CSV table of C-alpha atoms and ligand atoms in Angstrom, one decimal:
chain,number,residue,atom,x,y,z
K,1,MET,CA,10.2,-5.9,-11.6
K,2,SER,CA,11.2,-2.7,-13.2
K,3,ALA,CA,12.1,0.2,-10.9
K,4,ASP,CA,10.0,2.7,-12.8
K,5,MET,CA,6.7,0.8,-12.2
K,6,VAL,CA,4.1,3.2,-10.9
K,7,HIS,CA,3.3,2.6,-7.3
K,8,HIS,CA,-0.1,4.2,-6.7
K,9,PRO,CA,-0.6,5.8,-3.2
K,10,ARG,CA,-4.2,4.5,-2.9
K,11,PHE,CA,-3.5,1.0,-4.0
K,12,ILE,CA,-3.0,-1.6,-1.3
K,13,SER,CA,-2.5,-5.4,-1.7
K,14,LEU,CA,-2.7,-8.2,0.9
K,15,GLU,CA,-0.6,-11.3,0.6
K,16,GLY,CA,0.1,-14.5,2.4
K,17,THR,CA,-0.4,-18.2,2.3
K,18,GLU,CA,-3.8,-19.9,2.7
K,19,GLY,CA,-5.9,-19.1,5.7
K,20,VAL,CA,-3.6,-16.4,7.2
K,21,GLY,CA,-6.5,-13.9,7.5
K,22,LYS,CA,-6.5,-11.8,4.3
K,23,SER,CA,-10.2,-11.8,3.8
K,24,THR,CA,-10.8,-11.1,7.5
K,25,LEU,CA,-8.4,-8.2,7.4
K,26,ILE,CA,-9.9,-6.6,4.3
K,27,GLN,CA,-13.2,-6.2,6.1
K,28,GLY,CA,-11.5,-4.4,8.9
K,29,LEU,CA,-9.4,-2.2,6.7
K,30,THR,CA,-12.5,-1.2,4.7
K,31,GLN,CA,-14.1,0.0,7.8
K,32,VAL,CA,-11.0,2.0,8.8
K,33,LEU,CA,-11.0,3.8,5.4
K,34,GLN,CA,-14.8,4.3,5.3
K,35,SER,CA,-14.8,5.7,8.9
K,36,GLN,CA,-12.5,8.5,7.5
K,37,GLY,CA,-15.0,9.3,4.7
K,38,LEU,CA,-12.9,7.5,2.1
K,39,THR,CA,-14.3,5.4,-0.7
K,40,VAL,CA,-12.9,1.9,-1.0
K,41,LEU,CA,-13.1,-0.8,-3.6
K,42,CYS,CA,-12.2,-4.3,-2.4
K,43,THR,CA,-11.3,-6.8,-5.1
K,44,ARG,CA,-9.3,-10.0,-5.4
K,45,GLU,CA,-7.0,-12.0,-7.7
K,46,PRO,CA,-7.2,-14.0,-9.6
K,47,GLY,CA,-10.6,-12.5,-10.5
K,48,GLY,CA,-12.2,-9.1,-9.9
K,49,THR,CA,-14.2,-8.9,-13.2
K,50,PRO,CA,-16.7,-11.4,-14.7
K,51,LEU,CA,-14.2,-12.6,-17.2
K,52,ALA,CA,-11.3,-12.8,-14.7
K,53,GLU,CA,-13.6,-14.7,-12.3
K,54,LYS,CA,-14.2,-17.3,-15.0
K,55,ILE,CA,-10.4,-17.6,-15.4
K,56,ARG,CA,-10.2,-18.0,-11.6
K,57,SER,CA,-12.6,-20.9,-11.7
K,58,LEU,CA,-10.5,-22.6,-14.4
K,59,LEU,CA,-7.4,-22.1,-12.3
K,60,LEU,CA,-8.8,-23.4,-9.1
K,61,ALA,CA,-10.9,-26.3,-10.5
K,62,THR,CA,-9.8,-29.8,-9.4
K,63,ASP,CA,-12.0,-31.6,-11.9
K,64,GLU,CA,-10.6,-30.1,-15.1
K,65,GLU,CA,-7.5,-30.9,-17.1
K,66,VAL,CA,-4.5,-29.7,-15.0
K,67,PRO,CA,-3.0,-26.6,-16.6
K,68,CYS,CA,0.8,-26.8,-17.2
K,69,VAL,CA,2.8,-24.2,-15.4
K,70,ALA,CA,3.1,-21.9,-18.4
K,71,THR,CA,-0.7,-22.1,-19.0
K,72,GLU,CA,-1.3,-21.4,-15.3
K,73,LEU,CA,1.0,-18.3,-15.4
K,74,LEU,CA,-0.6,-16.9,-18.6
K,75,LEU,CA,-4.1,-17.4,-17.4
K,76,LEU,CA,-3.2,-15.5,-14.3
K,77,PHE,CA,-1.8,-12.6,-16.3
K,78,ALA,CA,-4.7,-12.6,-18.7
K,79,ALA,CA,-7.0,-12.3,-15.7
K,80,ARG,CA,-4.7,-9.6,-14.2
K,81,ALA,CA,-4.6,-7.5,-17.3
K,82,GLN,CA,-8.4,-7.5,-17.5
K,83,HIS,CA,-8.7,-6.7,-13.8
K,84,CYS,CA,-6.3,-3.8,-14.0
K,85,HIS,CA,-7.9,-2.4,-17.1
K,86,GLU,CA,-11.6,-2.8,-16.1
K,87,VAL,CA,-11.5,-2.4,-12.3
K,88,ILE,CA,-8.3,-1.2,-10.6
K,89,LEU,CA,-7.2,1.7,-12.8
K,90,PRO,CA,-10.8,3.1,-13.2
K,91,ALA,CA,-11.3,3.0,-9.4
K,92,LEU,CA,-8.0,4.7,-8.8
K,93,ASP,CA,-8.7,7.3,-11.4
K,94,ALA,CA,-12.1,7.9,-9.7
K,95,GLY,CA,-10.3,8.7,-6.5
K,96,LYS,CA,-11.1,5.5,-4.7
K,97,TRP,CA,-8.8,3.4,-2.5
K,98,VAL,CA,-8.3,-0.1,-3.8
K,99,ILE,CA,-7.6,-3.1,-1.6
K,100,CYS,CA,-6.7,-6.2,-3.6
K,101,ASP,CA,-6.7,-9.7,-2.0
K,102,ARG,CA,-3.4,-10.9,-3.6
K,103,PHE,CA,-1.6,-9.3,-6.6
K,104,VAL,CA,1.7,-9.6,-8.3
K,105,ASP,CA,3.7,-10.8,-5.3
K,106,ALA,CA,1.4,-13.9,-5.2
K,107,SER,CA,2.6,-14.8,-8.7
K,108,TYR,CA,6.2,-14.7,-7.7
K,109,ALA,CA,5.4,-16.7,-4.5
K,110,TYR,CA,3.2,-19.4,-6.1
K,111,GLN,CA,4.5,-19.7,-9.7
K,112,CYS,CA,8.2,-19.0,-9.0
K,113,GLY,CA,8.5,-20.3,-5.4
K,114,GLY,CA,5.8,-23.0,-5.6
K,115,ARG,CA,6.1,-24.1,-9.2
K,116,GLY,CA,9.7,-23.2,-9.8
K,117,LEU,CA,9.3,-20.8,-12.7
K,118,ASP,CA,12.1,-18.3,-13.5
K,119,SER,CA,11.4,-14.9,-11.9
K,120,GLY,CA,12.9,-13.1,-14.9
K,121,LEU,CA,9.8,-14.3,-16.9
K,122,LEU,CA,7.5,-12.7,-14.4
K,123,ASP,CA,9.6,-9.5,-14.4
K,124,ARG,CA,9.0,-9.3,-18.1
K,125,LEU,CA,5.3,-10.0,-17.9
K,126,CYS,CA,4.9,-7.4,-15.1
K,127,ALA,CA,6.8,-4.8,-17.1
K,128,ASP,CA,4.6,-5.2,-20.1
K,129,PHE,CA,1.2,-6.1,-18.6
K,130,VAL,CA,0.9,-4.7,-15.1
K,131,PRO,CA,0.2,-0.9,-15.4
K,132,VAL,CA,0.1,-0.1,-11.7
K,133,MET,CA,1.6,-1.5,-8.5
K,134,PRO,CA,0.4,-1.0,-4.9
K,135,SER,CA,2.4,1.4,-2.8
K,136,LEU,CA,1.6,-0.7,0.3
K,137,THR,CA,1.5,-4.5,0.5
K,138,LEU,CA,0.6,-6.1,3.8
K,139,TRP,CA,2.2,-9.5,4.0
K,140,LEU,CA,0.4,-11.6,6.6
K,141,ASP,CA,3.0,-13.9,8.0
K,142,ALA,CA,2.0,-16.9,10.0
K,143,PRO,CA,3.3,-20.5,10.0
K,144,VAL,CA,2.0,-22.2,6.9
K,145,ALA,CA,0.6,-25.1,9.0
K,146,MET,CA,-1.5,-22.7,11.1
K,147,GLY,CA,-3.2,-21.2,8.0
K,148,LEU,CA,-3.7,-24.5,6.4
K,149,GLN,CA,-5.3,-25.8,9.6
K,150,ARG,CA,-7.8,-22.9,9.4
K,151,VAL,CA,-8.8,-23.5,5.8
K,152,ARG,CA,-8.8,-27.2,5.9
K,153,GLY,CA,-11.7,-27.1,8.3
K,154,ARG,CA,-14.0,-25.5,5.7
K,155,ASN,CA,-15.2,-26.3,2.1
K,156,ALA,CA,-13.7,-28.7,-0.4
K,157,LEU,CA,-10.1,-27.7,-1.1
K,158,ASP,CA,-9.2,-25.9,-4.4
K,159,ARG,CA,-6.3,-26.9,-6.6
K,160,PHE,CA,-3.8,-24.8,-4.7
K,161,GLU,CA,-5.0,-25.7,-1.3
K,162,GLN,CA,-4.5,-29.3,-2.2
K,163,GLU,CA,-0.7,-28.7,-2.6
K,164,LYS,CA,1.7,-30.3,-0.1
K,165,GLN,CA,3.4,-28.5,2.8
K,166,GLY,CA,6.7,-28.2,0.9
K,167,PHE,CA,4.9,-26.2,-1.8
K,168,PHE,CA,3.7,-23.7,0.7
K,169,ASP,CA,7.0,-23.5,2.5
K,170,ARG,CA,8.6,-22.4,-0.9
K,171,VAL,CA,5.7,-19.9,-1.4
K,172,HIS,CA,6.4,-18.5,2.1
K,173,ALA,CA,10.1,-18.3,1.5
K,174,VAL,CA,9.5,-16.1,-1.6
K,175,TYR,CA,7.2,-13.8,0.4
K,176,GLN,CA,9.8,-13.4,3.0
K,177,ALA,CA,12.6,-12.7,0.5
K,178,ARG,CA,10.4,-10.1,-1.3
K,179,ALA,CA,9.6,-8.4,2.0
K,180,LEU,CA,13.3,-8.1,2.7
K,181,ALA,CA,14.0,-6.8,-0.8
K,182,GLU,CA,11.2,-4.1,-0.8
K,183,PRO,CA,11.0,-3.0,2.8
K,184,GLU,CA,9.2,0.3,1.9
K,185,ARG,CA,6.3,-1.3,0.1
K,186,ILE,CA,6.0,-4.7,1.7
K,187,GLN,CA,5.2,-4.6,5.4
K,188,ARG,CA,5.2,-7.8,7.4
K,189,ILE,CA,2.2,-8.3,9.7
K,190,ASN,CA,2.4,-10.9,12.5
K,191,ALA,CA,-0.7,-12.9,11.5
K,192,GLU,CA,-0.3,-15.2,14.6
K,193,GLU,CA,-2.0,-12.5,16.6
K,194,ASP,CA,-5.8,-12.5,17.0
K,195,ALA,CA,-7.9,-10.6,14.4
K,196,ALA,CA,-8.0,-7.4,16.4
K,197,GLY,CA,-4.2,-7.5,16.8
K,198,VAL,CA,-3.7,-8.1,13.1
K,199,LEU,CA,-6.0,-5.2,12.2
K,200,ALA,CA,-4.2,-2.9,14.6
K,201,GLN,CA,-0.8,-3.6,13.0
K,202,ALA,CA,-2.2,-3.1,9.5
K,203,SER,CA,-4.1,0.0,10.5
K,204,SER,CA,-0.9,1.6,11.7
K,205,HIS,CA,0.7,1.1,8.3
K,206,LEU,CA,-2.5,2.2,6.5
K,207,GLY,CA,-2.8,5.3,8.7
K,208,LYS,CA,0.7,6.5,7.5
K,209,ARG,CA,-0.4,6.1,3.9
K,210,ILE,CA,-3.6,8.0,4.4
K,211,THR,CA,-1.7,10.9,6.0
K,212,ALA,CA,0.8,10.8,3.2
K,213,SER,CA,-1.9,10.9,0.5
K,214,GLN,CA,-3.7,14.0,1.9
X,1,LIG,N1,-6.0,-13.5,13.4
X,1,LIG,C1,-6.8,-14.5,13.4
X,1,LIG,N2,-6.8,-15.4,14.4
X,1,LIG,C2,-7.6,-16.5,14.4
X,1,LIG,N3,-8.4,-16.9,13.4
X,1,LIG,C3,-8.5,-16.1,12.3
X,1,LIG,C4,-7.7,-14.9,12.2
X,1,LIG,N4,-7.9,-14.2,11.1
X,1,LIG,C5,-8.8,-15.0,10.4
X,1,LIG,N5,-9.2,-16.1,11.2
X,1,LIG,C6,-10.1,-17.2,10.8
X,1,LIG,O1,-9.3,-18.1,10.0
X,1,LIG,C7,-10.0,-18.5,8.9
X,1,LIG,C8,-9.4,-18.0,7.6
X,1,LIG,O2,-9.4,-16.6,7.6
X,1,LIG,P1,-9.5,-15.8,6.2
X,1,LIG,O3,-10.6,-16.4,5.3
X,1,LIG,O4,-9.6,-14.4,6.5
X,1,LIG,O5,-8.1,-16.2,5.6
X,1,LIG,P2,-7.6,-15.9,4.1
X,1,LIG,O6,-6.1,-15.6,4.2
X,1,LIG,O7,-8.5,-15.0,3.4
X,1,LIG,O8,-7.8,-17.4,3.5
X,1,LIG,P3,-7.6,-17.8,1.9
X,1,LIG,O9,-6.2,-17.9,1.6
X,1,LIG,O10,-8.3,-19.2,1.9
X,1,LIG,O11,-8.4,-16.8,1.1
X,1,LIG,C9,-11.4,-17.9,9.0
X,1,LIG,O12,-12.2,-18.9,9.7
X,1,LIG,C10,-11.2,-16.7,9.9
X,1,LIG,O13,-12.4,-16.4,10.7
X,2,LIG,MG1,-9.5,-15.2,1.5
């Protein structure tokens, strides 16, 4: 990723393997921001616009032709380009806070770690097609098996959730490496704590960003 990428002070992303509590935390963080009179837009990747949500369906489907790794990556970036253009940048320009459930780090984790793609390829795609980066990324870290256990109790598994433990271990390792490499932006959250504990940790990081943005 190029060093001159714009890190927007009101743009936050949440990352982590399946079932670690991202969606749960977003609800809590939204309330924290709203309680301070701030406007927040919650969105997710892949998805976030009607077109990008259609791409999400294609990516997660288990009954379609399996996309090859390059197709998977390019569909993800097509959805991301649309999402940034149509939703994220306009919301930031309008003064909103944006919380995104997964963003660029997920592509490094899943497509490079999980699928084995070269990260240089992602660096180039990000440099050309990702116009804005979060200034704060909350990485929810819990044992892969713990999160999988939580999600495997619910609906039919999507194409990623059906991957084997080894895939998620590689995904996790990339998240860990990226958190070490970018300690300012990526903050590790101990996601083994209960939901209140996770929210407390995340709120402490968010609070510093709110203060810094005022
Ligand atoms: N800290 C927590 N402790 C225990 N259970 C939790 C915690 N956070 C969330 N859960 C529960 O675990 C399940 C998965 O949580 P959630 O949907 O927030 O995870 P997620 O990271 O968004 O999952 P996915 O990767 O599938 O989107 C839900 O049933 C949720 O209620
Ligand atoms: Mg979720």
